[in-house]
Tab-separated table of C-alpha atoms in Angstrom:
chain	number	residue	atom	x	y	z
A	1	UNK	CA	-15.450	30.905	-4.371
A	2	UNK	CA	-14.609	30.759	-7.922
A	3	UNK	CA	-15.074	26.296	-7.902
A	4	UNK	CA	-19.171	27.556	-7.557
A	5	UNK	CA	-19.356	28.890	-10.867
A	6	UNK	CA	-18.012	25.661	-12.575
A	7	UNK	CA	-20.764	23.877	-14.638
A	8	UNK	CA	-19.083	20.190	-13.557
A	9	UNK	CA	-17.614	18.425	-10.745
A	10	UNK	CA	-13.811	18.551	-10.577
A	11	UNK	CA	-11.145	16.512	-9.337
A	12	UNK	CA	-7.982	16.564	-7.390
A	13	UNK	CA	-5.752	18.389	-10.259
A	14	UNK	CA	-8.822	20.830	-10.434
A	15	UNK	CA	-8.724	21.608	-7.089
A	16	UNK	CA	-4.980	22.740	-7.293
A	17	UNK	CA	-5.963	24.549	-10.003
A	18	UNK	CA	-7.776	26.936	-7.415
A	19	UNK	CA	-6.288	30.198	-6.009
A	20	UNK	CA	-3.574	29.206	-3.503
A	21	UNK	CA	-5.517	31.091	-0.064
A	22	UNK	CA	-8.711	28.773	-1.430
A	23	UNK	CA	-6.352	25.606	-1.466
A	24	UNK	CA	-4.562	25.831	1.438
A	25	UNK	CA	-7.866	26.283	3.351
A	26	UNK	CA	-9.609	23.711	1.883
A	27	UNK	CA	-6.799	20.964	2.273
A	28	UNK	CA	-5.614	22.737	5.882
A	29	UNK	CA	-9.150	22.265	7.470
A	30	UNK	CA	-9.194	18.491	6.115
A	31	UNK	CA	-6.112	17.114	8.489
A	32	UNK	CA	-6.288	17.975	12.527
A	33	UNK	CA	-2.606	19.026	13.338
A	34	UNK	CA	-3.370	19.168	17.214
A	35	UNK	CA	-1.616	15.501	17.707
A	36	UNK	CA	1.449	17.039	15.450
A	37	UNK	CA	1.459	20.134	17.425
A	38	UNK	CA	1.296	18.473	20.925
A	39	UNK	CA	4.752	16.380	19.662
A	40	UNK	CA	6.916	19.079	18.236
A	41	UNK	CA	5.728	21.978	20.810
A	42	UNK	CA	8.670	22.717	23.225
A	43	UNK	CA	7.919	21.375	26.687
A	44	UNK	CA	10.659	23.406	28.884
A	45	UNK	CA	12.417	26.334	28.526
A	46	UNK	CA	15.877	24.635	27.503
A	47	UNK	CA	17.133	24.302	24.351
A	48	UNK	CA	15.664	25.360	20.829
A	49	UNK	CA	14.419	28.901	20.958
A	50	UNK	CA	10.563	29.467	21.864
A	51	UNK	CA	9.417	32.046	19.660
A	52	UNK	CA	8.678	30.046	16.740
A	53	UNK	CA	5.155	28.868	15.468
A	54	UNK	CA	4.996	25.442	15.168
A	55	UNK	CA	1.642	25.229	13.960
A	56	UNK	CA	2.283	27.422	10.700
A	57	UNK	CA	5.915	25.579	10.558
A	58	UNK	CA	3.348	22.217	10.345
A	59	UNK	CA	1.235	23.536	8.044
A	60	UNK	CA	4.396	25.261	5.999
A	61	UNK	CA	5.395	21.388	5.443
A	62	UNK	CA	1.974	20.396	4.328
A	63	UNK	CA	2.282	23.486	1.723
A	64	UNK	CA	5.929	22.772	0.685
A	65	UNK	CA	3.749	19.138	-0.485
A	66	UNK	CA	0.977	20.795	-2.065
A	67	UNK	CA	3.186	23.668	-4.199
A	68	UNK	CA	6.079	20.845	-5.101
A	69	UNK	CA	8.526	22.919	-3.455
A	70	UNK	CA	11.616	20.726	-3.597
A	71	UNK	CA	13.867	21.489	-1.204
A	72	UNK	CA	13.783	22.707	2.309
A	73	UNK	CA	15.787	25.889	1.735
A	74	UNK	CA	13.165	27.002	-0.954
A	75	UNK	CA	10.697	26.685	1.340
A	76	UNK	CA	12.010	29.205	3.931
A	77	UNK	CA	13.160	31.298	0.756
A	78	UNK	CA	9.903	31.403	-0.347
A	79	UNK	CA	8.527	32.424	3.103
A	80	UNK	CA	10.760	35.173	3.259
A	81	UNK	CA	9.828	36.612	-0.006
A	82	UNK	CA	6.535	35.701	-0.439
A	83	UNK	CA	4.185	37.263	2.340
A	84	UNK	CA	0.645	35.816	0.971
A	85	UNK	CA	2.324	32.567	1.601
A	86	UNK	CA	3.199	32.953	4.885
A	87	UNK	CA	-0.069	34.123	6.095
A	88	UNK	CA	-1.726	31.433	4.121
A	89	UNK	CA	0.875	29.113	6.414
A	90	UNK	CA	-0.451	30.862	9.163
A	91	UNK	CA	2.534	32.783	10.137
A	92	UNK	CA	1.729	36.113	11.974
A	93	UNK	CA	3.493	39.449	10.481
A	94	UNK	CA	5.295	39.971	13.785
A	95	UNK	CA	6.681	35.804	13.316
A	96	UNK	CA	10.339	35.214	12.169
A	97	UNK	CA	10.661	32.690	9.745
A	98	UNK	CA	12.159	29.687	10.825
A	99	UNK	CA	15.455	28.444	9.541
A	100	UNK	CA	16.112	25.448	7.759
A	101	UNK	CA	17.526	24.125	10.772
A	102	UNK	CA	14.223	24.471	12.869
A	103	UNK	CA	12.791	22.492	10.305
A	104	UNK	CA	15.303	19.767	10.728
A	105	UNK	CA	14.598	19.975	14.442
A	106	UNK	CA	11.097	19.344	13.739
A	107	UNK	CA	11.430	16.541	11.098
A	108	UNK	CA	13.162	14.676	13.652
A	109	UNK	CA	11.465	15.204	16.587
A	110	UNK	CA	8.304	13.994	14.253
A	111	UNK	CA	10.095	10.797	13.256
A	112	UNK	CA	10.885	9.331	16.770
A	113	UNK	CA	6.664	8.906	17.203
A	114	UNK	CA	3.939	7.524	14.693
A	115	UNK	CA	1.907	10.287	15.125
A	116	UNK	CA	1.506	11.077	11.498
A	117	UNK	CA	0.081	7.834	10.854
A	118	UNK	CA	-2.491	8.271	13.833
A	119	UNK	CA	-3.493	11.433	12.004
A	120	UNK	CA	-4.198	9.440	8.699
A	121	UNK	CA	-5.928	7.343	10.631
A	122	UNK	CA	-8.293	10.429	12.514
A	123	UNK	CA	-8.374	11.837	8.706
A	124	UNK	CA	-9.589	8.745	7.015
A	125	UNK	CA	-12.352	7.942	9.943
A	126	UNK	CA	-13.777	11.368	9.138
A	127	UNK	CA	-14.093	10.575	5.118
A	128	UNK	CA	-15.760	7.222	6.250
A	129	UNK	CA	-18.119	9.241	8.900
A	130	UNK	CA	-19.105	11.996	6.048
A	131	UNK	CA	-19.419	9.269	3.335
A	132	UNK	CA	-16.639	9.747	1.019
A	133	UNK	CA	-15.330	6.157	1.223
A	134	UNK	CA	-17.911	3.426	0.541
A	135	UNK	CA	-15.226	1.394	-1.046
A	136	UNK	CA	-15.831	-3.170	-1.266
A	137	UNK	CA	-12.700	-4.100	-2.891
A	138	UNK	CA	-9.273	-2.283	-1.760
A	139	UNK	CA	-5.800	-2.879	-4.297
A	140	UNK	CA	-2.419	-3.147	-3.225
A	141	UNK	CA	0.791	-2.834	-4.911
A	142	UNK	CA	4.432	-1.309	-4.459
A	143	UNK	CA	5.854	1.132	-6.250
A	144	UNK	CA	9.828	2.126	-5.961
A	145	UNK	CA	11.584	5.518	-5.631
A	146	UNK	CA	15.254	6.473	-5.549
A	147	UNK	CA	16.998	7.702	-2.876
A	148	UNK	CA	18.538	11.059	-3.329
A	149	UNK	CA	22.100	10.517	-1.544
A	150	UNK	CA	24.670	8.945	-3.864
A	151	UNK	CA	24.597	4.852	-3.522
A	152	UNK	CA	27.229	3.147	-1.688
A	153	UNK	CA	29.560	0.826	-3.576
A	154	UNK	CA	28.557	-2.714	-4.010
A	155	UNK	CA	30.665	-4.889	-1.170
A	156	UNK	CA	32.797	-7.772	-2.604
A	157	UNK	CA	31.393	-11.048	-1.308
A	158	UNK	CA	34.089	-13.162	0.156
A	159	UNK	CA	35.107	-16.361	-1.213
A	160	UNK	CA	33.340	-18.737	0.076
A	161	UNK	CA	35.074	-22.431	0.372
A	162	UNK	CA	34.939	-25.129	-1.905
A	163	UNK	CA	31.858	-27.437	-0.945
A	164	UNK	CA	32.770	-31.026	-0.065
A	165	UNK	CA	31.426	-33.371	-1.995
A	166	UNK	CA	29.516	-36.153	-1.664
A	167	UNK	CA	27.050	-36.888	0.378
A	168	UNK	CA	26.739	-35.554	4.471
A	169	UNK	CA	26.788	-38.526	7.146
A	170	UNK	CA	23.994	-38.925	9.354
A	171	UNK	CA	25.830	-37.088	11.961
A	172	UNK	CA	26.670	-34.324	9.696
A	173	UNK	CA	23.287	-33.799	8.149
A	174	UNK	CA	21.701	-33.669	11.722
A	175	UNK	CA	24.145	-30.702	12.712
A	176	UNK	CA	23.854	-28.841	9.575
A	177	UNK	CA	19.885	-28.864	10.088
A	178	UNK	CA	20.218	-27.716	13.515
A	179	UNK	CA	22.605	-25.084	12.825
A	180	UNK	CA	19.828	-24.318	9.471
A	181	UNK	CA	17.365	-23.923	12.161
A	182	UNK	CA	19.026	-21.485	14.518
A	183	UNK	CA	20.106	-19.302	11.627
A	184	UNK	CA	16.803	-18.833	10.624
A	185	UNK	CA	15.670	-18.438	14.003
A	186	UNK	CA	17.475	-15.562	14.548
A	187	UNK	CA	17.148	-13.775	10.834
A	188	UNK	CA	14.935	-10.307	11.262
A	189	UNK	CA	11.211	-10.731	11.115
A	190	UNK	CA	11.158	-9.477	7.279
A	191	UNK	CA	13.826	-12.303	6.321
A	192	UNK	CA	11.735	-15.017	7.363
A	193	UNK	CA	9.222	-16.187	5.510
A	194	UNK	CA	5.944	-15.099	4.983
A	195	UNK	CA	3.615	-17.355	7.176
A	196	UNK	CA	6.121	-15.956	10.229
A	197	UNK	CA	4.005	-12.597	10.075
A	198	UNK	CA	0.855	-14.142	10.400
A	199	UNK	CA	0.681	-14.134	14.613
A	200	UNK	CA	2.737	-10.982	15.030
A	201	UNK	CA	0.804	-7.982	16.372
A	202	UNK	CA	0.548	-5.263	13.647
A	203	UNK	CA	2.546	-2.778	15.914
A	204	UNK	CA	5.720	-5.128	15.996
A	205	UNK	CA	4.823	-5.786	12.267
A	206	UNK	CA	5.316	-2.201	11.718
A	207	UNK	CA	8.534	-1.666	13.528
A	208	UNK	CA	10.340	-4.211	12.351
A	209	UNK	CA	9.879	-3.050	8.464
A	210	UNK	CA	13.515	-2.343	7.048
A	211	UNK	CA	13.558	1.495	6.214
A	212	UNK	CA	17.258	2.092	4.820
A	213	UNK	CA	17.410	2.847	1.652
A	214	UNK	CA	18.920	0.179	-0.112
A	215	UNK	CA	19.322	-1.580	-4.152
A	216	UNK	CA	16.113	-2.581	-5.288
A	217	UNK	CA	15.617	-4.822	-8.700
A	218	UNK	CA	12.836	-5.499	-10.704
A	219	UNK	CA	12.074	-6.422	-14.417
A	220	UNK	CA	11.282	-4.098	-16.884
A	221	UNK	CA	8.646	-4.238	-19.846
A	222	UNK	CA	11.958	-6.404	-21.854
A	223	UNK	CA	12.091	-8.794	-19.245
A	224	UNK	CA	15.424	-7.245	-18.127
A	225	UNK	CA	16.816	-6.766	-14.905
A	226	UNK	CA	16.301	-2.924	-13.355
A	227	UNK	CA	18.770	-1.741	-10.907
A	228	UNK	CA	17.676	0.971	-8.370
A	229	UNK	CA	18.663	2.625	-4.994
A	230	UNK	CA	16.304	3.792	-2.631
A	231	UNK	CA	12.958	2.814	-1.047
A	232	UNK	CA	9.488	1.186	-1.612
A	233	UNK	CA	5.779	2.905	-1.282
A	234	UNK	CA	3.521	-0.149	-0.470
A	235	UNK	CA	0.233	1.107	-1.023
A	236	UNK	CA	-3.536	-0.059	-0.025
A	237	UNK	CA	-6.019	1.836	-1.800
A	238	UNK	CA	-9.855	2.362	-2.052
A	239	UNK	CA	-10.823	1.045	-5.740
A	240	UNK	CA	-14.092	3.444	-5.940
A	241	UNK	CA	-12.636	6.275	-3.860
A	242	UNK	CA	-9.331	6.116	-4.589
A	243	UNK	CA	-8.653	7.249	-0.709
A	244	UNK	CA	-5.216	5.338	0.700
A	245	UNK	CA	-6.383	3.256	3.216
A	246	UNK	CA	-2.949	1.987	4.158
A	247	UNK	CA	0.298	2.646	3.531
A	248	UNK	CA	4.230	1.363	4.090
A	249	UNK	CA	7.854	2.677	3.305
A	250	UNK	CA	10.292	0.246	2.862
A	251	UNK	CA	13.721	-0.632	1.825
A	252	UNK	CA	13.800	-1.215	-1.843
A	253	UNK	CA	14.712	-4.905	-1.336
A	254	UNK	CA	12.287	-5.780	0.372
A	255	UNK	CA	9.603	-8.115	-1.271
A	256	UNK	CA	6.364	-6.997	-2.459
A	257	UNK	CA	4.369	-9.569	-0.873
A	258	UNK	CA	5.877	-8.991	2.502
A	259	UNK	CA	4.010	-5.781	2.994
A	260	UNK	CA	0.563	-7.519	2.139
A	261	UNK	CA	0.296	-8.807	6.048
A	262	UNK	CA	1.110	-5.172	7.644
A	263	UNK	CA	-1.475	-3.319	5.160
A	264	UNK	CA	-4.086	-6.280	5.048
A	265	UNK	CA	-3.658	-5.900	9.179
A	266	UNK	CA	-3.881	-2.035	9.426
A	267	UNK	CA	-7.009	-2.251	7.299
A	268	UNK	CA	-8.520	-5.011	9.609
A	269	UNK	CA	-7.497	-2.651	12.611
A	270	UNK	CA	-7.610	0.763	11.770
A	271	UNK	CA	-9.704	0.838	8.761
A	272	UNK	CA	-13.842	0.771	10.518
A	273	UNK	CA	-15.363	0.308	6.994
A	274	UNK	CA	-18.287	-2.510	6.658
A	275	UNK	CA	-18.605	-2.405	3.151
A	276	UNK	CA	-15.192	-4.215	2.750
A	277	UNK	CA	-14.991	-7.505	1.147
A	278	UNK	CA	-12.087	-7.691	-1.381
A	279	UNK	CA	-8.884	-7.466	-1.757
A	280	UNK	CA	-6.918	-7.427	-5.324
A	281	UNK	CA	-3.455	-7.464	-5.771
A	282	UNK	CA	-1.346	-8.956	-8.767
A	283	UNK	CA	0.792	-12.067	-9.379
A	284	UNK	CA	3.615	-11.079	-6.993
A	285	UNK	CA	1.037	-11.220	-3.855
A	286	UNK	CA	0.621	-14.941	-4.687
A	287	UNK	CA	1.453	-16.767	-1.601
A	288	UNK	CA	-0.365	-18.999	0.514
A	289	UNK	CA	-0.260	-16.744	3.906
A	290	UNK	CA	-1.715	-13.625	2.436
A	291	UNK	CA	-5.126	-15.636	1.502
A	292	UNK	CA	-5.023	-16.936	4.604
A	293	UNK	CA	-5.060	-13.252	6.501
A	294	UNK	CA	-7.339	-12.486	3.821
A	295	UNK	CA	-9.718	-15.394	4.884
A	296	UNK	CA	-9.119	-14.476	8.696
A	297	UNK	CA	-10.487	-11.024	8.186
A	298	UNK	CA	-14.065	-12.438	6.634
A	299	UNK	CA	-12.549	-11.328	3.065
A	300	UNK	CA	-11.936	-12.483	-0.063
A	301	UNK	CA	-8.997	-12.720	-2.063
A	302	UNK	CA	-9.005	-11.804	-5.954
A	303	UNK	CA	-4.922	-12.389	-6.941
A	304	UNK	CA	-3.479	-13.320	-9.879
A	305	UNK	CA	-2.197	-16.705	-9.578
A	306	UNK	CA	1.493	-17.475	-9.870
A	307	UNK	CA	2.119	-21.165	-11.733
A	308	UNK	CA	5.750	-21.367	-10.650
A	309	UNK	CA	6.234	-24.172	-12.241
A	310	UNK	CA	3.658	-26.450	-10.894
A	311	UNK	CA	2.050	-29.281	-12.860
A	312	UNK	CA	-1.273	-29.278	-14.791
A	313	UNK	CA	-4.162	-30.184	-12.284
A	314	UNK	CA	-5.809	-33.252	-13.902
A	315	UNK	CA	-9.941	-32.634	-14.077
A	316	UNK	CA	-9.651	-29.260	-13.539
A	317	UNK	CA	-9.228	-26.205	-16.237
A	318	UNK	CA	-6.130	-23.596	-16.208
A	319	UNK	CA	-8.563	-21.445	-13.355
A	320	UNK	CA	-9.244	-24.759	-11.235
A	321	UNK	CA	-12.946	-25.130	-12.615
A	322	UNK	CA	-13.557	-28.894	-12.837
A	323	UNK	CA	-14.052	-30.482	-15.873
A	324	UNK	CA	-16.280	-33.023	-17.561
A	325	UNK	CA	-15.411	-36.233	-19.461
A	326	UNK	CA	-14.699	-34.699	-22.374
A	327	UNK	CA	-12.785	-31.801	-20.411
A	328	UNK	CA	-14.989	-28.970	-20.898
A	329	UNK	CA	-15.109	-26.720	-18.175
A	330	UNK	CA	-17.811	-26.310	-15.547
A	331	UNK	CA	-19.398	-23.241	-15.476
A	332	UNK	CA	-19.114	-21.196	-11.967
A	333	UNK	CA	-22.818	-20.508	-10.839
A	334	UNK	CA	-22.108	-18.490	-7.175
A	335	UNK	CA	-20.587	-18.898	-3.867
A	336	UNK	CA	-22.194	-19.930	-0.522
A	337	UNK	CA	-21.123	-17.299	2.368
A	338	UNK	CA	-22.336	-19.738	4.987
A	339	UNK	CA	-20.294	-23.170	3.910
A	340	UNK	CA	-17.968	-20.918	1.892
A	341	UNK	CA	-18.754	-23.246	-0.755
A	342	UNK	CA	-18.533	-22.516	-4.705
A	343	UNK	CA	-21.098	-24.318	-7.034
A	344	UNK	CA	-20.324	-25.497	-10.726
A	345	UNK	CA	-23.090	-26.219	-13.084
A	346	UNK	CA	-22.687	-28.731	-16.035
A	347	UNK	CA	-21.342	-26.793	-19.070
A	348	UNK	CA	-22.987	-25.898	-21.850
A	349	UNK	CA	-21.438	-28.243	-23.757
A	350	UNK	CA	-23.100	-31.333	-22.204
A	351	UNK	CA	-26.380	-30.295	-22.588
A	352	UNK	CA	-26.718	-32.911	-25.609
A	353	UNK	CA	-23.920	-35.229	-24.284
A	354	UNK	CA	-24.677	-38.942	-24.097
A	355	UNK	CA	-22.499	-39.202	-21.105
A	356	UNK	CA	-24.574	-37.025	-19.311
A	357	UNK	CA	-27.631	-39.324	-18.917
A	358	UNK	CA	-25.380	-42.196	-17.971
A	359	UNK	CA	-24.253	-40.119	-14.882
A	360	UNK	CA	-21.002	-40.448	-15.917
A	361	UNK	CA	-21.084	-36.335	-15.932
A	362	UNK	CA	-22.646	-34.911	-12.568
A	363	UNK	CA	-24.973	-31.778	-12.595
A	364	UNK	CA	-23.699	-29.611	-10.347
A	365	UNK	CA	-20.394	-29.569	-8.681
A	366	UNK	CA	-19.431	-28.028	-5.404
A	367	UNK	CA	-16.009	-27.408	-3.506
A	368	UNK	CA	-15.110	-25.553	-0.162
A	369	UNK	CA	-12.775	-22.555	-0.871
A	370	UNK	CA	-10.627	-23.964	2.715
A	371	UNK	CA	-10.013	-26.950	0.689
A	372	UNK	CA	-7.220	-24.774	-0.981
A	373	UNK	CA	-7.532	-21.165	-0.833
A	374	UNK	CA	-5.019	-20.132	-3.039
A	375	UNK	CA	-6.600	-21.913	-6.309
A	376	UNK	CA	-10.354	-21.677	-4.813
A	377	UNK	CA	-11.023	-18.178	-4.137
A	378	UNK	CA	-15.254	-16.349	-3.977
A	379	UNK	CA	-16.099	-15.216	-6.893
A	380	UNK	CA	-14.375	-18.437	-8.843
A	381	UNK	CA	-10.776	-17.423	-10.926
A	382	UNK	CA	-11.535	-17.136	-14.647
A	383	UNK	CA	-15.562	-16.141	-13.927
A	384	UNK	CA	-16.389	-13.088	-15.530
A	385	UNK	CA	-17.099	-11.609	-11.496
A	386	UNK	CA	-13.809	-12.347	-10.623
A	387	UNK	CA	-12.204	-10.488	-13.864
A	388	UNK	CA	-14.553	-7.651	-13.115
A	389	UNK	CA	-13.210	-7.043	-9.582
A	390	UNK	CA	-9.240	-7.310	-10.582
A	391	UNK	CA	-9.124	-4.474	-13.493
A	392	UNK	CA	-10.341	-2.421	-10.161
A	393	UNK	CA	-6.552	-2.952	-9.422
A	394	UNK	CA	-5.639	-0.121	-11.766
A	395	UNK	CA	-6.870	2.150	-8.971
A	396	UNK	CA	-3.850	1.421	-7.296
A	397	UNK	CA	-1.371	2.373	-10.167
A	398	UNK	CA	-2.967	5.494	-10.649
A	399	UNK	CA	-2.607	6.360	-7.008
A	400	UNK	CA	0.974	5.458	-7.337
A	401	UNK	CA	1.135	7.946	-10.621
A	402	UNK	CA	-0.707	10.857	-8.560
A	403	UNK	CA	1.941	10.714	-5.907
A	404	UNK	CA	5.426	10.449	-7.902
A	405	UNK	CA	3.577	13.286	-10.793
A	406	UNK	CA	1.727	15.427	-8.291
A	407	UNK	CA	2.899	15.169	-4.554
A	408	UNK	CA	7.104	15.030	-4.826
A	409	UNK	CA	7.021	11.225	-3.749
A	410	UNK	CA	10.192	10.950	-6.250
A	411	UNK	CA	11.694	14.045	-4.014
A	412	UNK	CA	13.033	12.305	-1.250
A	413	UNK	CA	15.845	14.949	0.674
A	414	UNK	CA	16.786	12.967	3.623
A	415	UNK	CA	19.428	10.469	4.228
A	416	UNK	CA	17.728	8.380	6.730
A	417	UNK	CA	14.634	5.500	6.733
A	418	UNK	CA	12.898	7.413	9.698
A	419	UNK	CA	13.377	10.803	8.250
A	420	UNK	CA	12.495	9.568	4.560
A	421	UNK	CA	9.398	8.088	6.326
A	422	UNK	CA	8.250	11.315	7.682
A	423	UNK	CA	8.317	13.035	3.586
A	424	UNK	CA	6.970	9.822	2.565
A	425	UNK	CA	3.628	10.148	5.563
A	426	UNK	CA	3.335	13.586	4.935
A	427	UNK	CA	2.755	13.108	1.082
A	428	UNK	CA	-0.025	10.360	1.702
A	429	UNK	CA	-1.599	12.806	4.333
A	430	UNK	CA	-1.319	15.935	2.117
A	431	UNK	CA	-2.944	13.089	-0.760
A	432	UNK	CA	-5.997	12.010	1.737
A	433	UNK	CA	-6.697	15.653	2.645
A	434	UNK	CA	-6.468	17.035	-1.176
A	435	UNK	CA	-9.362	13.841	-1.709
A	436	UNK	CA	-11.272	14.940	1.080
A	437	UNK	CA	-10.796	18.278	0.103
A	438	UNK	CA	-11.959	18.075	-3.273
A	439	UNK	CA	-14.965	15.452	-1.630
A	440	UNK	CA	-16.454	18.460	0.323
A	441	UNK	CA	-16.421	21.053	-2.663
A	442	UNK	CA	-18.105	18.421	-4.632
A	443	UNK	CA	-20.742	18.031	-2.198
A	444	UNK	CA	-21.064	21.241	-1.595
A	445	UNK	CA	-21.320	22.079	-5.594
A	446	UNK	CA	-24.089	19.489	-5.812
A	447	UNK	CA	-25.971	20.539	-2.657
A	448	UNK	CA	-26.448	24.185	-4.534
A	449	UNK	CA	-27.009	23.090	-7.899
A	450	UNK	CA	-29.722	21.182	-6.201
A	451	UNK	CA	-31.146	24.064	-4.382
């Protein structure tokens, strides 16, 4: 193989840079299509016809993701005319090449089961088993794509009536609050608020995600208001590897932090690494339920923190350190697994303070992280620990980049959630196999330089 003569290690980009044949066997041997296979085979001899080759047609789709072949239709064009191709698909001589509306066929048939994401899940547990992913802190973020079909028009919201005014009897107030109640009682799982998800199995957190495409907003770098139509990728990703551990589709109105529970979950769940211990995420993950998963799965949390508005603490700095007399800050010193207790030393500061041998400035200074475990988190905000393991964040946003540059995650074809979920698994598959890929060649190239 022509990757044995290089003089370095390479990395994803470099192993697309390989001949096609070498590619498609490196990243076809890294996902186990049997579970794929066993869904979209026929199982009786009514309807479609039987003399196609579903395996190659699965491993066609992985292709179409690895060659950033855009549309379905230039994907059967380019079996037809390209025979290499084919038999690097898999596809026999003697096979006909299956029409764009076999493919449909399959796409659905794939979307009514999960079984892409147990195949993620068999793919990741064999880059944990060989060693790939070694990962203690994992990121997670969002990023948004648009939806290819045209956007519906924005419905006119009726008028509502005039609100009465003054203020609600007794009576009244009593009924509106029970009619507040039921209403959001019966509002979908992702319109309630956050703490809701907290007992829900990850399965029915999973289901119930909103998949539609719908209008999305966000701010841009000009603090302006950006408009978009489409979907969410809600990614949870290896900082050190840069493997996806977890990933979501949703609606493009759906709030970021609302897809922390489902990935923080799957990780707990599906995810057997030991070496876990972090989790980083930015401002828009502040909220006091996803520390609180965090702290249920033995973790801990390193988020920015969100003021909204809230008052200065009094004794304590901007990052919750306590403060002397004077108000210099103490100094964070470590963190106590056991009590899950932080310990503040006297700043430097009062070394020559007067107030410090009158004991009106105390040593050491110690506070449980359960006391409030969005300001409190292990290693302490502000500490130079804590900024160390949130820049590992970035991993995340370059993930995001790989996929949208690389892997057609901007190239959404289909019109519906489920089917836009099954382009959207496949390119986090095809992205997990290309690492693992790329994992084993580097092994392999250091295993005979060694030699």
């Amino acid at each position: 193989m022509s990757i044995i003569r290089q003089g370095s290690l390479f990395d994803i980009q470099e192993l697309y840079d390989l001949e096609p044949t070498q590619r498609f066997e490196a990243i076809f041997s890294a996902i186990d299509i049997e579970p794929i296979f066993a869904v979209v085979t026929k199982k009786s001899r009514f309807g479609r016809p039987v003399d196609l080759n579903y395996a190659a047609m699965i491993y066609s789709l992985v292709a179409r993701i690895s060659e950033r072949i855009p549309f379905i239709k230039d994907l059967v064009k380019r079996l037809k005319n390209d025979m290499i191709f084919r038999l690097d698909c898999g596809f026999l001589v003697s096979d006909s090449v299956p029409s764009e509306a076999a493919y449909s066929r399959i796409v659905t048939i794939i979307s009514e089961s999960n079984v892409l994401e147990k195949v993620q899940e068999t793919l990741l547990h064999q880059a944990i088993t060989e060693g790939f992913i070694t990962d203690d802190t994992v990121a997670i973020d969002a990023t948004h794509f648009l939806a290819k079909d045209q956007a519906p028009p924005k419905e006119e919201q009726p008028k509502q009536e005039p609100k009465k005014r003054g203020r609600k009897s007794k009576e009244e107030r009593e009924q509106w609050l029970v009619e507040k109640a039921e209403r959001e009682a019966n509002l979908p799982l992702f319109e309630k608020k956050i703490e809701e998800q907290l007992d829900v199995p990850l399965a029915e957190l999973r289901a119930e995600i909103p998949q539609a495409p719908e209008w999305g907003v966000k701010k841009n770098s000009e603090g302006k208001n950006v408009f978009w139509y489409g979907y969410k990728a809600h990614l949870a990703v290896g900082t050190t590897s840069q493997y996806i551990l977890q990933s979501l589709l949703s609606s493009a109105n759906l709030n970021d932090g609302k897809a922390a529970i489902p990935l923080l979950k799957g990780i707990h769940e599906r995810v057997t690494l030991s070496s876990l211990r972090y989790e980083t995420m930015d401002a828009g993950y502040d909220y006091e339920p996803i520390y609180t998963q965090i702290h249920r799965m033995g973790h801990q949390a390193v988020i920015a923190y969100n003021k909204r508005n809230e008052p200065e603490p009094i004794g304590f700095d901007k990052h919750f350190a306590p403060t002397c007399v004077r108000e210099h800050s103490y100094r964070y010193d470590s963190f106590d697994s056991k009590y899950e207790t932080l310990k503040y030393t006297r700043p430097k500061e009062c070394e020559d303070c007067p107030l410090a041998n009158d004991g009106l400035c105390q040593k050491v200074y110690k506070v449980k992280i359960t006391t409030d475990l969005r300001k409190y988190t292990a290693p302490a905000r502000g500490s130079k620990a804590w900024k160390k393991i949130f820049k590992r964040r970035t991993a995340v946003e370059r993930v995001n980049a790989y996929l949208k540059e690389y892997f057609q995650l901007n190239n959404v074809r289909y019109r519906t959630g489920k089917r836009a979920k099954v382009h959207f698994d496949l390119v986090t598959l095809v992205y997990n196999a290309s690492k693992l890929a790329a994992d084993r060649l580097n092994l392999m190239l250091n295993q005979q330089q060694a030699a």
